[in-house]
Coordinates of C-alpha atoms and ligand atoms in Angstrom, one line a residue:
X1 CA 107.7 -167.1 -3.8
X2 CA 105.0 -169.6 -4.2
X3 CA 105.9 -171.3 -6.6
X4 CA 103.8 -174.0 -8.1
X5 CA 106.5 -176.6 -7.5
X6 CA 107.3 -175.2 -3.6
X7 CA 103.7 -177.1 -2.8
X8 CA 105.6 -178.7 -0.8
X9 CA 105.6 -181.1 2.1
X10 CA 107.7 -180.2 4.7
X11 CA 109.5 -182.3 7.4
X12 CA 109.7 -179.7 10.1
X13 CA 108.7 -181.6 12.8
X14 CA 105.7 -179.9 14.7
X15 CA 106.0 -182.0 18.3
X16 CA 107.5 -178.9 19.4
X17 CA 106.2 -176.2 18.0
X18 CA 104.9 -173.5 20.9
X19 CA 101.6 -171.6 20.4
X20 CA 104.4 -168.1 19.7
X21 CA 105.7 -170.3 16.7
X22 CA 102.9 -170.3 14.9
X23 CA 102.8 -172.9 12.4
X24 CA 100.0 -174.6 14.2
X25 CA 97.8 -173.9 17.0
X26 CA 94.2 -173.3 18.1
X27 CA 93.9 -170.1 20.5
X28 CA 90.9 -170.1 22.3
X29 CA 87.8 -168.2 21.0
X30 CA 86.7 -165.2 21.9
X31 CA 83.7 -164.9 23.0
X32 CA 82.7 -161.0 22.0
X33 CA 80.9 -159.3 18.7
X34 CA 82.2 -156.9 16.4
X35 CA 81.0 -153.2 15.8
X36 CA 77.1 -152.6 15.4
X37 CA 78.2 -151.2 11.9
X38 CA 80.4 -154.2 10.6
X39 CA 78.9 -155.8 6.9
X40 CA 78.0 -159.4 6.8
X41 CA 78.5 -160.8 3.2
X42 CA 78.9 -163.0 0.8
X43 CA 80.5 -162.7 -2.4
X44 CA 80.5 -163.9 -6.3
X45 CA 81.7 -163.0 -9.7
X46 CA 80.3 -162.7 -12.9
X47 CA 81.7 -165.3 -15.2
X48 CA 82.3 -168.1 -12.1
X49 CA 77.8 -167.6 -12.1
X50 CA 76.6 -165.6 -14.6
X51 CA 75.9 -167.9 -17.2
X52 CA 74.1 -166.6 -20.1
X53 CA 77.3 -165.9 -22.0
X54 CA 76.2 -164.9 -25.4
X55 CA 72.1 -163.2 -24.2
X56 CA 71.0 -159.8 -24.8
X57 CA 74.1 -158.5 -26.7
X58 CA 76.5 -159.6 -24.5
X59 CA 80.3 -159.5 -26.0
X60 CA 82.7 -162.5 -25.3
X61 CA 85.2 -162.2 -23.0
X62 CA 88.8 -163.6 -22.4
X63 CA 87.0 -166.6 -20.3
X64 CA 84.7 -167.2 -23.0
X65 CA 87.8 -168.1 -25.5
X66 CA 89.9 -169.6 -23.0
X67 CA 87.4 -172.3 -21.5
X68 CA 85.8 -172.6 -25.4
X69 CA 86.9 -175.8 -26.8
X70 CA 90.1 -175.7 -25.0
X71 CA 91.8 -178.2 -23.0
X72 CA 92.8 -175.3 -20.5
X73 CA 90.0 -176.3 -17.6
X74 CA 90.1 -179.7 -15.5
X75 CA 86.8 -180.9 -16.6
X76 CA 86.6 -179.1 -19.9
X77 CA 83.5 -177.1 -18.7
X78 CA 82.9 -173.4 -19.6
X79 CA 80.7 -170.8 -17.7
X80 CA 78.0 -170.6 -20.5
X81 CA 75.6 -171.4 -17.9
X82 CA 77.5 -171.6 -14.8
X83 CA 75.1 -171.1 -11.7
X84 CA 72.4 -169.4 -14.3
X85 CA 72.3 -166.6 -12.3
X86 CA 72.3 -164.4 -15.3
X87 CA 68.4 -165.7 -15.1
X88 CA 68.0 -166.6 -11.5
X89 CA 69.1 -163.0 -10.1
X90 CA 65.9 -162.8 -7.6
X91 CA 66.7 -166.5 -6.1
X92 CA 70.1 -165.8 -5.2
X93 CA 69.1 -162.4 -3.5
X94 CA 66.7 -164.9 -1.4
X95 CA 69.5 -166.9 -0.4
X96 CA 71.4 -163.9 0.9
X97 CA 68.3 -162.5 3.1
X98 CA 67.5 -165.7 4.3
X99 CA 70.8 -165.7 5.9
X100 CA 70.4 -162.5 7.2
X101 CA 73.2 -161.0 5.7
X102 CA 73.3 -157.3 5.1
X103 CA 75.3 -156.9 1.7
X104 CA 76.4 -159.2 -1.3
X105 CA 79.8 -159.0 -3.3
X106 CA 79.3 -159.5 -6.8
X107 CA 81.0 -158.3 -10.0
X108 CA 79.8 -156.8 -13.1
X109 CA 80.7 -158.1 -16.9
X110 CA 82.2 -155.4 -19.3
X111 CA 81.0 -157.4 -21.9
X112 CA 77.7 -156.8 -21.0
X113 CA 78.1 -153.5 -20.3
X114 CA 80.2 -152.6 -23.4
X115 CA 80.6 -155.5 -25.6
X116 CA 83.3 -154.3 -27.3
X117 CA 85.0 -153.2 -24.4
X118 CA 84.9 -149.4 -25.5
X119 CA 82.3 -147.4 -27.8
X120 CA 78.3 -148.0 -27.9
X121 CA 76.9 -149.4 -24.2
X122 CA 74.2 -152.4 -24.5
X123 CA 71.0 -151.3 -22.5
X124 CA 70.5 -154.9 -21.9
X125 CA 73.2 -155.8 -20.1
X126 CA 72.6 -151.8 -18.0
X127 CA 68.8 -153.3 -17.6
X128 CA 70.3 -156.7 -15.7
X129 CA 72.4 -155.3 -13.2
X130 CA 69.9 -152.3 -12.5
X131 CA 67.4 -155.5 -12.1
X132 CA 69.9 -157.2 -9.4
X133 CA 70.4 -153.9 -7.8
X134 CA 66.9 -153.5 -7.3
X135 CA 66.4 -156.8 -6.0
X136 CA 69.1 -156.4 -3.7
X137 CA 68.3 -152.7 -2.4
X138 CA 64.5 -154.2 -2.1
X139 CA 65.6 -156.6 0.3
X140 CA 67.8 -155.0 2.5
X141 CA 71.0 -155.4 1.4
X142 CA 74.1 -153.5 -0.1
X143 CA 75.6 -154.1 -3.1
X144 CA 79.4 -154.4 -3.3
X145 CA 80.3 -154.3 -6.9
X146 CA 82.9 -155.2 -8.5
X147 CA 84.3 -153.4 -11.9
X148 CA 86.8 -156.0 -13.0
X149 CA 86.5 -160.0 -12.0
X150 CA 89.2 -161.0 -15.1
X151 CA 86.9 -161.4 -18.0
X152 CA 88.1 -158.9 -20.0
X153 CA 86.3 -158.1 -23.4
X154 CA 88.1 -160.0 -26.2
X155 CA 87.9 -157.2 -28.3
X156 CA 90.2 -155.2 -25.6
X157 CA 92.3 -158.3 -25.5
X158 CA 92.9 -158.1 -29.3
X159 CA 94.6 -154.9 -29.1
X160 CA 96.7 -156.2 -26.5
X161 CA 94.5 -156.0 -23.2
X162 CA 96.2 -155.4 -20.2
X163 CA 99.3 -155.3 -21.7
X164 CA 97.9 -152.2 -23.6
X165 CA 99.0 -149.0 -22.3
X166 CA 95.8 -147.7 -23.1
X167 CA 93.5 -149.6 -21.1
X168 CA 94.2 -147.4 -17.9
X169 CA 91.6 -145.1 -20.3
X170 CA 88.6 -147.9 -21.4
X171 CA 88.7 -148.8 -17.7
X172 CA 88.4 -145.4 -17.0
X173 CA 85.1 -145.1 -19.8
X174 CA 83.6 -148.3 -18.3
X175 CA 83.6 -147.4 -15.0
X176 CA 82.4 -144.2 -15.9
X177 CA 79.4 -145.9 -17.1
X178 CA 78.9 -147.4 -14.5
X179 CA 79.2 -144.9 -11.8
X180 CA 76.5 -143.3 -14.3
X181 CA 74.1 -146.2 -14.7
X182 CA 74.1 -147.9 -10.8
X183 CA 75.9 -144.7 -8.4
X184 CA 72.6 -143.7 -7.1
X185 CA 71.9 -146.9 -5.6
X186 CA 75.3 -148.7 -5.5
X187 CA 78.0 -146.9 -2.8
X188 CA 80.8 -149.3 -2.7
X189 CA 82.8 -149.9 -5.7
X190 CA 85.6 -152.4 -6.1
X191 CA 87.7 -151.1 -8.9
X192 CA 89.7 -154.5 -9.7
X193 CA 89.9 -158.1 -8.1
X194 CA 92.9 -159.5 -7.4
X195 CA 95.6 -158.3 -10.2
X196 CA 98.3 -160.3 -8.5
X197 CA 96.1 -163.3 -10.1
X198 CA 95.1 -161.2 -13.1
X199 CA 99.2 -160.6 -14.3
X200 CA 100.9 -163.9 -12.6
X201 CA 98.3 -166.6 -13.6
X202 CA 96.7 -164.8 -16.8
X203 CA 100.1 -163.1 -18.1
X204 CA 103.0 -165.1 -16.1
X205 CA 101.9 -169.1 -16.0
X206 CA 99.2 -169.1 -18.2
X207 CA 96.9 -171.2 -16.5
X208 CA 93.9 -168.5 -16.5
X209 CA 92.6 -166.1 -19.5
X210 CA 94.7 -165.1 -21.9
X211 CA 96.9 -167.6 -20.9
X212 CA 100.2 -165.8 -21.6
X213 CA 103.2 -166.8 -20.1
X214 CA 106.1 -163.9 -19.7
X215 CA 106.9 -164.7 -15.9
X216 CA 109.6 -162.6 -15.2
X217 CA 108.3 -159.8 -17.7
X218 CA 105.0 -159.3 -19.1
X219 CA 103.3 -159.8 -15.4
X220 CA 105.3 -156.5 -14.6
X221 CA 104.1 -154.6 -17.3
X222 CA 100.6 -155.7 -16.7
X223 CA 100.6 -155.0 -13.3
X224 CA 101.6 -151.8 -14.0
X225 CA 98.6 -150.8 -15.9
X226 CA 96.4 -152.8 -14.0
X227 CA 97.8 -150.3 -11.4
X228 CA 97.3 -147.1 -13.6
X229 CA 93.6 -148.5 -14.8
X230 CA 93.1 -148.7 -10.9
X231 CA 94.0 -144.7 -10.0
X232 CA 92.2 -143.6 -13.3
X233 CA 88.7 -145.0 -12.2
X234 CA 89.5 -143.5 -8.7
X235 CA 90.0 -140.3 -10.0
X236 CA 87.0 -140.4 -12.2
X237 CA 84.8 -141.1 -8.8
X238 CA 85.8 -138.4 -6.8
X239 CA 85.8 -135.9 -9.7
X240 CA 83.0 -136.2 -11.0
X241 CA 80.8 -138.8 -8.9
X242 CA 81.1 -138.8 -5.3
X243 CA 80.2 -135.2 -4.0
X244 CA 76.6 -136.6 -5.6
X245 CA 76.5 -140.4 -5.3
X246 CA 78.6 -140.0 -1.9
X247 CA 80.0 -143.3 -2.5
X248 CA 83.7 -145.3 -1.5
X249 CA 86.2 -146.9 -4.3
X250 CA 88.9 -149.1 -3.2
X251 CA 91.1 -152.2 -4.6
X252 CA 90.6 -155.9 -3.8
X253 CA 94.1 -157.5 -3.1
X254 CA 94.6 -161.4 -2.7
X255 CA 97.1 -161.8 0.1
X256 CA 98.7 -165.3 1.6
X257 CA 100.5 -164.8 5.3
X258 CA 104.0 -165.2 4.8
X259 CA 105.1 -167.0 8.7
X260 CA 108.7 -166.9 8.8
X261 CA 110.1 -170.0 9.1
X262 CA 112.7 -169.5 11.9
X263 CA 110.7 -166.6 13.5
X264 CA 113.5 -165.4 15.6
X265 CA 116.1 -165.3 12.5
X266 CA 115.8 -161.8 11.4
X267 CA 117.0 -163.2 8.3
X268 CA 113.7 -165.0 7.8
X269 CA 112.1 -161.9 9.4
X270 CA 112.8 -160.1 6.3
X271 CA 112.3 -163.0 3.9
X272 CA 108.8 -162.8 5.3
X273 CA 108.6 -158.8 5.0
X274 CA 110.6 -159.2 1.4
X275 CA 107.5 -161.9 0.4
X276 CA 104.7 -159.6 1.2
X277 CA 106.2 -156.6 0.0
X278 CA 106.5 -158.8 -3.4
X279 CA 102.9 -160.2 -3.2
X280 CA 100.3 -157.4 -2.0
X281 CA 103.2 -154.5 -2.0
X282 CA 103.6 -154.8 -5.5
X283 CA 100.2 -152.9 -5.6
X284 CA 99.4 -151.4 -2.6
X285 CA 102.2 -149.5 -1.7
X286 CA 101.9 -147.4 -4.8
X287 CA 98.5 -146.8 -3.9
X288 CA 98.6 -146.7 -0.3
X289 CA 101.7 -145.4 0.4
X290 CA 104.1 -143.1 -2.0
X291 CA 103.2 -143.9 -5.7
X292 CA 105.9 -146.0 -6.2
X293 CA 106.7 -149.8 -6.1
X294 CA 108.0 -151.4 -3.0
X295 CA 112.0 -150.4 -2.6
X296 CA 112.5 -154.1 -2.3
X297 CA 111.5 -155.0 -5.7
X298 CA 113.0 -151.7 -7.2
X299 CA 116.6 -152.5 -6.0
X300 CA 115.6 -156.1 -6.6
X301 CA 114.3 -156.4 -9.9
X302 CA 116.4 -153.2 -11.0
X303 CA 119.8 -154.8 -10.3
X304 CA 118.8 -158.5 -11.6
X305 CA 117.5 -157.0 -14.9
X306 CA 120.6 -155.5 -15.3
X307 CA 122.4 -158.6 -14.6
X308 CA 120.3 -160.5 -16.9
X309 CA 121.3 -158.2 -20.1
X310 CA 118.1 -156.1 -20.2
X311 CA 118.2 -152.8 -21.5
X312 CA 116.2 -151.4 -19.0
X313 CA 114.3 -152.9 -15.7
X314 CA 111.8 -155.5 -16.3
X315 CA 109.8 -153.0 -13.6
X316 CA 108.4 -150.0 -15.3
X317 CA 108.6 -146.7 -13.4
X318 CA 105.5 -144.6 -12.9
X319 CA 105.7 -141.4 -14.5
X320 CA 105.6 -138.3 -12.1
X321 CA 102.3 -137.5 -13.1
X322 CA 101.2 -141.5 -12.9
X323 CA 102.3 -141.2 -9.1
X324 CA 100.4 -138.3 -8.0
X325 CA 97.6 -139.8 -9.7
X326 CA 98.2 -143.4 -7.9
X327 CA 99.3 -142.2 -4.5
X328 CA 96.4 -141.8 -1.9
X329 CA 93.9 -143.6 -4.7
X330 CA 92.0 -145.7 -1.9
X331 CA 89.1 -145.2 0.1
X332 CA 89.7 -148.4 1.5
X333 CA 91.4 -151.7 1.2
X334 CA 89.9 -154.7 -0.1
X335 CA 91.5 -158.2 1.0
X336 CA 91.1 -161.6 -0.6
X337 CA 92.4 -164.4 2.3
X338 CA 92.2 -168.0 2.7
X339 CA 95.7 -169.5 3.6
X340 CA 99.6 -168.9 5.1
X341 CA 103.0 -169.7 3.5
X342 CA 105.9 -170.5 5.1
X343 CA 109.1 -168.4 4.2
X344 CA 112.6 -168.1 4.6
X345 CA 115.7 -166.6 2.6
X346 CA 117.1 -168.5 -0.6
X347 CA 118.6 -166.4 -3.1
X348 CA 117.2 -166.7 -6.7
X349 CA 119.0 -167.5 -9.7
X350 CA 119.0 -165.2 -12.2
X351 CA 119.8 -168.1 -15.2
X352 CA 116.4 -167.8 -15.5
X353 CA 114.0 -164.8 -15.3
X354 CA 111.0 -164.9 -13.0
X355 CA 109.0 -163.0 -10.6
X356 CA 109.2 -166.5 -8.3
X357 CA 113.1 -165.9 -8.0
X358 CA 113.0 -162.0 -8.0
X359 CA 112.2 -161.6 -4.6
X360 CA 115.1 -164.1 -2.6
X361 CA 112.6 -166.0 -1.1
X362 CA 111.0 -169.7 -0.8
X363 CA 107.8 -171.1 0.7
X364 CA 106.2 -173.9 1.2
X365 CA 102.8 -174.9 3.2
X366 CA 103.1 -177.6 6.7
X367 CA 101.8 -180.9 6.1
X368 CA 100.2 -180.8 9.0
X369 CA 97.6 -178.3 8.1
X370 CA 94.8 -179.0 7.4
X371 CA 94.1 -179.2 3.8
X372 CA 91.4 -178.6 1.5
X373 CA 90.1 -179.2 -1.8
X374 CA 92.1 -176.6 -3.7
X375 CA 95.9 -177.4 -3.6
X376 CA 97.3 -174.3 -2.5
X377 CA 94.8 -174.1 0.3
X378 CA 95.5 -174.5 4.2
X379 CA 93.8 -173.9 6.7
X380 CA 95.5 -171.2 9.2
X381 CA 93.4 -169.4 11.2
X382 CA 96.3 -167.6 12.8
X383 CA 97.4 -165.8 9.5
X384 CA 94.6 -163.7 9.2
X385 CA 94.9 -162.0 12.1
X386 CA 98.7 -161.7 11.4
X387 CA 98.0 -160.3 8.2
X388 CA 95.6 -157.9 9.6
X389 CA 98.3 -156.7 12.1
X390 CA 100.6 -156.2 9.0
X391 CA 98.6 -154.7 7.3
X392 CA 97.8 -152.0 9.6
X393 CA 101.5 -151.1 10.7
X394 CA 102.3 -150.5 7.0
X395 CA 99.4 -149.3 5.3
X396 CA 97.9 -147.2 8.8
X397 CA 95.1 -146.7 9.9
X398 CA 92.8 -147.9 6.6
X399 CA 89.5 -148.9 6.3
X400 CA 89.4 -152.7 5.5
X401 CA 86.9 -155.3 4.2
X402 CA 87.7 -159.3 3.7
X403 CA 86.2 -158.9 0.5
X404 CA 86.7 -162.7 0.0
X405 CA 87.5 -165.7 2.2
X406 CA 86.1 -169.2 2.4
X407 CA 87.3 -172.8 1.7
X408 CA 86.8 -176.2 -1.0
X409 CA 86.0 -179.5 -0.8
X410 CA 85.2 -181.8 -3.6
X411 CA 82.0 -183.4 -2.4
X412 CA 79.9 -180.0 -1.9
X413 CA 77.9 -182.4 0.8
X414 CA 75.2 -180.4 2.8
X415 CA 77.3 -181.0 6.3
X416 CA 79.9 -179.0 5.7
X417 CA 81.7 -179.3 8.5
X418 CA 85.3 -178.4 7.7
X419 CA 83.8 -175.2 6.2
X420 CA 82.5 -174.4 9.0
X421 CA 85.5 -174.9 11.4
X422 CA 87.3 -172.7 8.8
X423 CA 85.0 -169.9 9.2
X424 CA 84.8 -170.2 12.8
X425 CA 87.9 -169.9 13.1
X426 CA 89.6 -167.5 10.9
X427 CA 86.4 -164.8 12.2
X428 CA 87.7 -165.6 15.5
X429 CA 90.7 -164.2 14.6
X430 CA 89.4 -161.4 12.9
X431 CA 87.4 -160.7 16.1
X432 CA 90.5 -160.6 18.0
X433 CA 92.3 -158.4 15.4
X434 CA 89.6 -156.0 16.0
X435 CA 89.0 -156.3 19.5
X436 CA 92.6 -156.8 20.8
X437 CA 94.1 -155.3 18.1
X438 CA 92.6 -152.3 17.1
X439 CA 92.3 -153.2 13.3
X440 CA 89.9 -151.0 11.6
X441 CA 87.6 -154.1 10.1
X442 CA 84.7 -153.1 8.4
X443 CA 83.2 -156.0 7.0
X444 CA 83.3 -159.7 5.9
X445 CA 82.5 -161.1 2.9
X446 CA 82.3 -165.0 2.7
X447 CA 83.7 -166.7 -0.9
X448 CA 81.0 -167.4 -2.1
X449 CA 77.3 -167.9 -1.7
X450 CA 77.3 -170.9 -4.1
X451 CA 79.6 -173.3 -5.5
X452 CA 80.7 -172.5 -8.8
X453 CA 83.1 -172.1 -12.0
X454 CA 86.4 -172.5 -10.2
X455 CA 88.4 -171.0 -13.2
X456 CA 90.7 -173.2 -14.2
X457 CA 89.2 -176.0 -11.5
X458 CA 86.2 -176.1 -13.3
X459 CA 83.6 -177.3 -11.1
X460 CA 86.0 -179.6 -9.9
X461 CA 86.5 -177.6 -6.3
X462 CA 83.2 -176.0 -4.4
X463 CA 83.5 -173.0 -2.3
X464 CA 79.7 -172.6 -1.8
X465 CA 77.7 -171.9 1.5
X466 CA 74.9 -173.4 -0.5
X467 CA 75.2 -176.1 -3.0
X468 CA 74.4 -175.9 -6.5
X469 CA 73.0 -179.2 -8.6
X470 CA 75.1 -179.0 -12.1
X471 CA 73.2 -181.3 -13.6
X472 CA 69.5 -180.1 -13.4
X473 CA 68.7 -177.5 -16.1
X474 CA 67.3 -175.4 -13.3
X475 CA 70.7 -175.2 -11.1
X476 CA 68.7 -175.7 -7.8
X477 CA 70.4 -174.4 -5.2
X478 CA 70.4 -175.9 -1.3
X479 CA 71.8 -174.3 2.0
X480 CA 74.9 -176.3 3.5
X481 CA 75.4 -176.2 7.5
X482 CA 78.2 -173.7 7.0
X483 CA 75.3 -171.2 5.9
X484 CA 72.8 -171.6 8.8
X485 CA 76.5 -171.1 10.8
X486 CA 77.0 -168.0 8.9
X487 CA 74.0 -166.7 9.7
X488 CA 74.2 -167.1 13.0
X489 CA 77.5 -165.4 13.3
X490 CA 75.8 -162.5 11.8
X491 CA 72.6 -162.3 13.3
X492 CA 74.3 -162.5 16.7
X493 CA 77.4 -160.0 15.1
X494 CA 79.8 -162.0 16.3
X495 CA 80.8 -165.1 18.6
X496 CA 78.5 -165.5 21.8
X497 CA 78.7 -168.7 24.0
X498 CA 75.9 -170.0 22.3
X499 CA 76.9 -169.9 18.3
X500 CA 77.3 -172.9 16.8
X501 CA 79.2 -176.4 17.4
X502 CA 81.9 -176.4 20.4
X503 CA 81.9 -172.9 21.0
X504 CA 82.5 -173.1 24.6
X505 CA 85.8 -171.6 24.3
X506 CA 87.0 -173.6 22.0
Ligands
GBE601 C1 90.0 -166.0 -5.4 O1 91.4 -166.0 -5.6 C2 89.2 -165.5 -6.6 O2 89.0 -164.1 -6.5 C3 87.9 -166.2 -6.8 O3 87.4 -165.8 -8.0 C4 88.1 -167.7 -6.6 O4 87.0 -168.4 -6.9 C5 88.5 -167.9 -5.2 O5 89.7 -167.3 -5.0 C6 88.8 -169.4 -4.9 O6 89.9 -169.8 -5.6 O7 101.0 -171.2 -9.1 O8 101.6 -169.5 -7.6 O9 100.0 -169.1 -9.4 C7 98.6 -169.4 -6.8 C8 92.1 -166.5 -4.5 C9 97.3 -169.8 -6.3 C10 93.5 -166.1 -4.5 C11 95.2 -169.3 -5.5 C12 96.6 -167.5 -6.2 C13 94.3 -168.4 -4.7 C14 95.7 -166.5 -5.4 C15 99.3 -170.6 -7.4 N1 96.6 -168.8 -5.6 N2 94.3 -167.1 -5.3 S1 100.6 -170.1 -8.5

C-alpha cells in the first residue's frame, strides 16, 4: 500500500464516472455552521519552525543530525532557524488572533525540555514554552500541544530510540514533566504525531530522521513501542494529573482515504477495509478498540513471516499487561488528512519482505485530481468525509479533532487560490459529516500557520496560510488569501451564503 513507486498515473477513464463513484466530483456546499463549541485552529511543530537549535541548552535531536551536512533534504537546508519562532513566539500568537481563531496546535522539543532525552530538565527550554503558553492563554486561545513531532533527542537515539524497548518509560518521564510544568494552563495534550510516518519513513524507507531502512521489520517493532510509549503517558495523565489539571490526552493518526477501485467488487471492498486497517489500524485499534493489532495484519503478517523463514512474526504481540494498559488509552482521536488513494486487491510477494506487500493491496492516486505541490498530495474533498464515516462505524462514538490538514504549492504567492478551494471544500465535507452524518467533530486545525521546514522537502513545498520570507534574517511573515478565508469560516463557524469566493452553492 502506497508505495512510493504506485504514484501512479492511472488510465481509468473518468467520462463516466457518477457522483456514487467517487473518484471525482464536487457536491454542492452546504450552507450551515458547525456546533457553537467546535475549535478553529491552526497547527505547527517544533523543528519545521523553531529554529534556535542549539540556544539555551537545548540538546540535538535526530533532525538536527539528519539535515546536518547531509545530502538527505532537497535543498540541503536544516531547521537551525527555520521560521525563528524559537524568538518570534509573540508574533505568531498575533497571527493566530488576528484570524480569529480560538486555539493553536503546536509541539514541544524534548531536547529542550530534557536534552538528553532522560535525567536533569533545562529551565530554559521549561521558561520558552511557559512564555508561548502565556502568550497564547493571554490572547484567547488554547494550546494544543504536542509531546512528540519526530525529533527525538539523539542521545535517546544512541541507545537505540524507538527501537529501544525502553522508551515506552523516557516518554513516560518527559511527559510527566510536562504535564508538571504546563497542565495548569495547557488541557489538550497530543501524546505522539503521526507514528505511521515516525516507523515507515524514519525506520522503513529512510527518507526522514534516523533514516533507517528495515521495511518489512524494524517499522513493526517501532510501532510497537511507539504504541506502548503512547498508553504509558496516558496512564501517567489520568493517574496522577487529570483529577487536578482536568485535562484530555489522545493520539494524532495520519490517515489517507482508501476509495475502492471497483466500489461494487466486494473484493475491492475489502482491499479498501484491508488498507485502512494496515494504515491507521495498525494503531488505533489497539488503542481504541481491544489492545491488540488489527486481525488482518495478525493472520497477515503472522502467516507471511512464517513463510519467509522467520522465527517468529515480524509483528510483536502485546503482553497481557501491555494490552490492558493500551486498550481504552484515548480521550479522543487525533486525525492528520490531506488526500485519497485508490485501492484494489493484488496479492503481495513474499520474495521480498515489506509492510507495502504485507497487506494484499495496491494504490494509486487519479490523474485527474487535482494535484499539488507535494507529490503524494490530491485534492479529494470527498475522502474526508468518507473517512470520517469510517471512522466512526469502527472506532464509535469518539471524540475527533482534524488535528492537521492543509495543502502545497511551490510559489507560496499571497493569492492562494488553490488553498483556498482545498479548504473550502474538504470543511464542506466535514460540515456534512457532522451535520448529515452525525460525526462527533470537535475541532479543525489547519496545516500550518506558516510555511515552513517541509522535512525532507526542505523549503521546497509551502503549506502556510501566511507566507514566510526565507531570506530576510527577520523571517517576516505575510497573510495569504487562504487566511483572511479561514478566518472567515471561523468567525462565521461555518459556511453561510456569504463566505468567500463562489459560495452560492457551489
Ligand atoms: C504531516 O504528515 C506532518 O505531520 C507535518 O509535519 C507535515 O509538514 C505535513 O504533513 C505536510 O507534509 O513513500 O509511502 O512513505 C508517504 C502528513 C507520504 C502525512 C506524506 C505520508 C504525508 C504521510 C510516502 N505521506 N504524510 S511513502
Amino acid at each position: 500500500m502506497f508505495k512510493r513507486l504506485a504514484l501512479l498515473v492511472t488510465l481509468v477513464a473518468c467520462s463516466n464516472l457518477s457522483a456514487g463513484q467517487g473518484y471525482i466530483y464536487e457536491d454542492d456546499l452546504l450552507l450551515d455552521t458547525f456546533p457553537t463549541d467546535f475549535q478553529w485552529g491552526v497547527a505547527t511543530a517544533s523543528y519545521q519552525i523553531e529554529g534556535g537549535w542549539n540556544e539555551d541548552g537545548k540538546g540535538p535531536s535526530i533532525w538536527d543530525t539528519f539535515t546536518n551536512g547531509t545530502t538527505n533534504i532537497d535543498d540541503q537546508s536544516t531547521g537551525e532557524v527555520a521560521c525563528d519562532s524559537y524568538h518570534k513566539y509573540k508574533e505568531d500568537v498575533q497571527l493566530i488572533k488576528n484570524m480569529g481563531l480560538t486555539s493553536y496546535r503546536f509541539s514541544i522539543a524534548w531536547t529542550r525540555i530534557l536534552p538528553q532525552g532522560t535525567g536533569t530538565a533545562n529551565p530554559e527550554g521549561i521558561q520558552y514554552y511557559k512564555n508561548l503558553i502565556t502568550e497564547l492563554r493571554a490572547n484567547g486561545i488554547e494550546p494544543f500541544v504536542t509531546l512528540y513531532h519526530w525529533d527525538l533527542p539523539q542521545a535517546l537515539e544512541d541507545l537505540g530510540g524507538w527501537r529501544n524497548p525502553d522508551i515506552a518509560s523516557w516518554f513516560e518521564e518527559y511527559a510527566r514533566i510536562c504535564f508538571t510544568e504546563f497542565g495548569d494552563d495547557v488541557k489538550n495534550w497530543i501524546t505522539l504525531n503521526e507514528p505511521w510516518v515516525v516507523s515507515v519513513q524514519g525506520h522503513g524507507i529512510g527518507d526522514h530522521a534516523p533514516g533507517l531502512q528495515g521495511i518489512g521489520t524494524t517499522v513493526y517493532e517501532v510501532s510497537h513501542n511507539l504504541i506502548r510509549a503512547h498508553a504509558k503517558a496516558y496512564r501517567a495523565y489520568h493517574k496522577d494529573f487529570a483529577a487536578e489539571q482536568g485535562g484530555f490526552v489522545g493520539i494524532t493518526l495520519n490517515v489517507d482515504w482508501a476509495e475502492p477501485q471497483d466500489p461494487n467488487d466486494p473484493s475491492h471492498q475489502e482491499a479498501s477495509e484491508n488498507n485502512l486497517q494496515f494504515s491507521i489500524g495498525w494503531f488505533a485499534h489497539a488503542i481504541f478498540k481491544d489492545g491488540k493489532y488489527p486481525g488482518v495484519m495478525r493472520q497477515k503478517i503472522d502467516a507471511k513471516s512464517q513463510e519467509q523463514g522467520f522465527e517468529k512474526s515480524r509483528l510483536p504481540e502485546f503482553t497481557a499487561e501491555e494490552s490492558a494498559e493500551i486498550k481504552g488509552s484515548f480521550d479522543f482521536l487525533g486525525i492528520n488528512h490531506y488526500t485519497t488513494h485508490i485501492v484494489y486487491p493484488e496479492i503481495g510477494s513474499i520474495d521480498e519482505v515489506s509492510y507495502f506487500l504485507d497487506d494484499d493491496t495496491t494504490d494509486y492516486q487519479d490523474s485527474n485530481w487535482y494535484p499539488s505541490a507535494s507529490s503524494w498530495l490530491y485534492v479529494t474533498p470527498f475522502g474526508i468525509r468518507k473517512l470520517m464515516n469510517w471512522l466512526k462505524n469502527e472506532y464509535g462514538d469518539v471524540p475527533i479533532y482534524i488535528t492537521e490538514n492543509g495543502y502545497s504549492d511551490h510559489q507560496g504567492n499571497l493569492d492562494d487560490i488553490h488553498r483556498i478551494y482545498y479548504y473550502k471544500h474538504y470543511i464542506n465535507n466535514l460540515l456534512k459529516a457532522v451535520k448529515q452524518d452525525n460525526v462527533n467533530l470537535k475541532g479543525y486545525f489547519a496545516w500550518s500557520l506558516m510555511d515552513n521546514f517541509e522535512w525532507a522537502r526542505g523549503y521546497t513545498e509551502k503549506f502556510g496560510v501566511h507566507s514566510v520570507d526565507f531570506t530576510d534574517p527577520a523571517r517576516p511573515r505575510t497573510p495569504k488569501a487562504s487566511a483572511k478565508y479561514l478566518s472567515q469560516l471561523a468567525s462565521r463557524n461555518g459556511f453561510t451564503s456569504s463566505v468567500g469566493p463562489c459560495s452560492n452553492g457551489r
